[in-house]
Coordinates of C-alpha atoms in Angstrom, one line a residue:
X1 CA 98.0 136.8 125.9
X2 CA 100.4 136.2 123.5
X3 CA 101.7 133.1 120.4
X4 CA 104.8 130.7 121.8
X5 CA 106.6 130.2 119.2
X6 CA 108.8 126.7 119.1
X7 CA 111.7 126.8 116.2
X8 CA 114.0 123.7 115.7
X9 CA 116.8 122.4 113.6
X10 CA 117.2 118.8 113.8
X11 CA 119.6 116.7 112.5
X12 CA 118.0 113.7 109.9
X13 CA 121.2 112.2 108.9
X14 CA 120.5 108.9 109.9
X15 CA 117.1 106.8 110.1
X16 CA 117.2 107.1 114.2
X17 CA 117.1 111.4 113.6
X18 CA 114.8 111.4 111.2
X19 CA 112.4 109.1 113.3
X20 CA 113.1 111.3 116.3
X21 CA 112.9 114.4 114.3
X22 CA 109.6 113.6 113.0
X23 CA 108.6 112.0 116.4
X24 CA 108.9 115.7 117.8
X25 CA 107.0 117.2 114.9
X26 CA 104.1 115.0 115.1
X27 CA 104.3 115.2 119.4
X28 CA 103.7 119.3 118.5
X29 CA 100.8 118.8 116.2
X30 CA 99.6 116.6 118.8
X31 CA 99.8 119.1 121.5
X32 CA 97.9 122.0 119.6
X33 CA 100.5 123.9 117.8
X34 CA 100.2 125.0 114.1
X35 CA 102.8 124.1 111.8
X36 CA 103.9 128.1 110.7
X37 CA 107.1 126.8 108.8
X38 CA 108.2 123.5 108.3
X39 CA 110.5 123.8 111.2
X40 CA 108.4 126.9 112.8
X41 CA 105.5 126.0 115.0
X42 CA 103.1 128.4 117.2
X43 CA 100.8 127.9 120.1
X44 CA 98.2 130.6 121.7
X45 CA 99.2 131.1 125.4
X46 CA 96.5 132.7 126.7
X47 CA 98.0 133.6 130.0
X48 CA 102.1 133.5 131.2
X49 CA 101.4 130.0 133.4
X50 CA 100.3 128.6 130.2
X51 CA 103.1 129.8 128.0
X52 CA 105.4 127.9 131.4
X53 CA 103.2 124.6 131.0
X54 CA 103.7 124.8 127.1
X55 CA 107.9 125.2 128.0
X56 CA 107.6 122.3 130.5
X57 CA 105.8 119.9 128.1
X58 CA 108.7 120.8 125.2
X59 CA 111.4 119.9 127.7
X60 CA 109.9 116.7 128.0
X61 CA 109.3 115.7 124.5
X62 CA 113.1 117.2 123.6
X63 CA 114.7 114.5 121.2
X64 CA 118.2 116.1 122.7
X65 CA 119.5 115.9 119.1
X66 CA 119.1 119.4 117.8
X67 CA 118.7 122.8 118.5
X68 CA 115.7 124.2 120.0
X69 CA 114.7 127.9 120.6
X70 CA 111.4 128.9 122.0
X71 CA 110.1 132.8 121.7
X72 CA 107.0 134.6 123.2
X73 CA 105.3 137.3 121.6
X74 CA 102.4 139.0 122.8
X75 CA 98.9 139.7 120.3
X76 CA 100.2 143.0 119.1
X77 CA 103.3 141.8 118.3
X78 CA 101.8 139.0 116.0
X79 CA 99.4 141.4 114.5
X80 CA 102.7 143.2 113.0
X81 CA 103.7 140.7 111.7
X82 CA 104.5 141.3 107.8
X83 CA 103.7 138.6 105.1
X84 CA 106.5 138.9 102.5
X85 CA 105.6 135.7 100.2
X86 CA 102.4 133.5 100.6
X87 CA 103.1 130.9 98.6
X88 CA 102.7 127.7 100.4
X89 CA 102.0 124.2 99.2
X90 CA 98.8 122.9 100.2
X91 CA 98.9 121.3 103.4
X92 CA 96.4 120.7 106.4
X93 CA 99.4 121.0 108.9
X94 CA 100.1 124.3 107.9
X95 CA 98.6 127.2 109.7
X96 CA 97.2 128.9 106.6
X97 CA 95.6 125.7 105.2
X98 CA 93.9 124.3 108.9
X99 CA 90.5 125.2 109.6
X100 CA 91.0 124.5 113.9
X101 CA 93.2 127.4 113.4
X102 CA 90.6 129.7 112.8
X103 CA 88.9 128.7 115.7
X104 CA 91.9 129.0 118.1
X105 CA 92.1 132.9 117.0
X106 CA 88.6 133.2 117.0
X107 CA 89.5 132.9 121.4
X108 CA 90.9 135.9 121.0

């Protein structure tokens, strides 16, 4: 069991990248993944042929205009994880602020 991890940096220079930049945002959200960062989202893979599924769906939803880097991390390895700064503005995308959150770790 682990967290897949989907970081991006996508160019909005023009109206078409920012349409297809938020396009891939939203598609995320959509697909169960918690906004961790503006451009830093996570998923719960419960097993390794979800985390493969979760991989397959991003290649298809790719706007092919950025960079996109994907990282899996097991439990334990998110329950290291260190909190330097909290200070966040309120937002129900963001992991911290949405209450289904709660309820995907509650799973585990």
């Amino acid at each position: 069991m682990g967290w897949l991890f989907v970081m991006f940096d996508l160019p909005t220079d023009t109206a078409e990248e920012r349409r297809l930049a938020t396009k891939f945002r939203n598609d995320l959200l959509d697909a169960g993944y918690l906004m961790l960062q503006y451009s830093v989202y996570v998923r719960a893979a419960v097993t390794l042929d979800k985390k493969e599924s979760f991989l397959s769906h991003l290649k298809k939803i790719n706007p092919n205009t950025g960079s996109i880097k994907c990282l899996f991390i097991t439990d334990n390895q998110w329950g290291q994880m260190v909190t330097i700064s909290d200070k966040i503005k309120d937002s129900k995308r963001n992991i911290a602020n949405n209450p289904n959150s709660y309820e995907q770790l509650q799973f585990w």
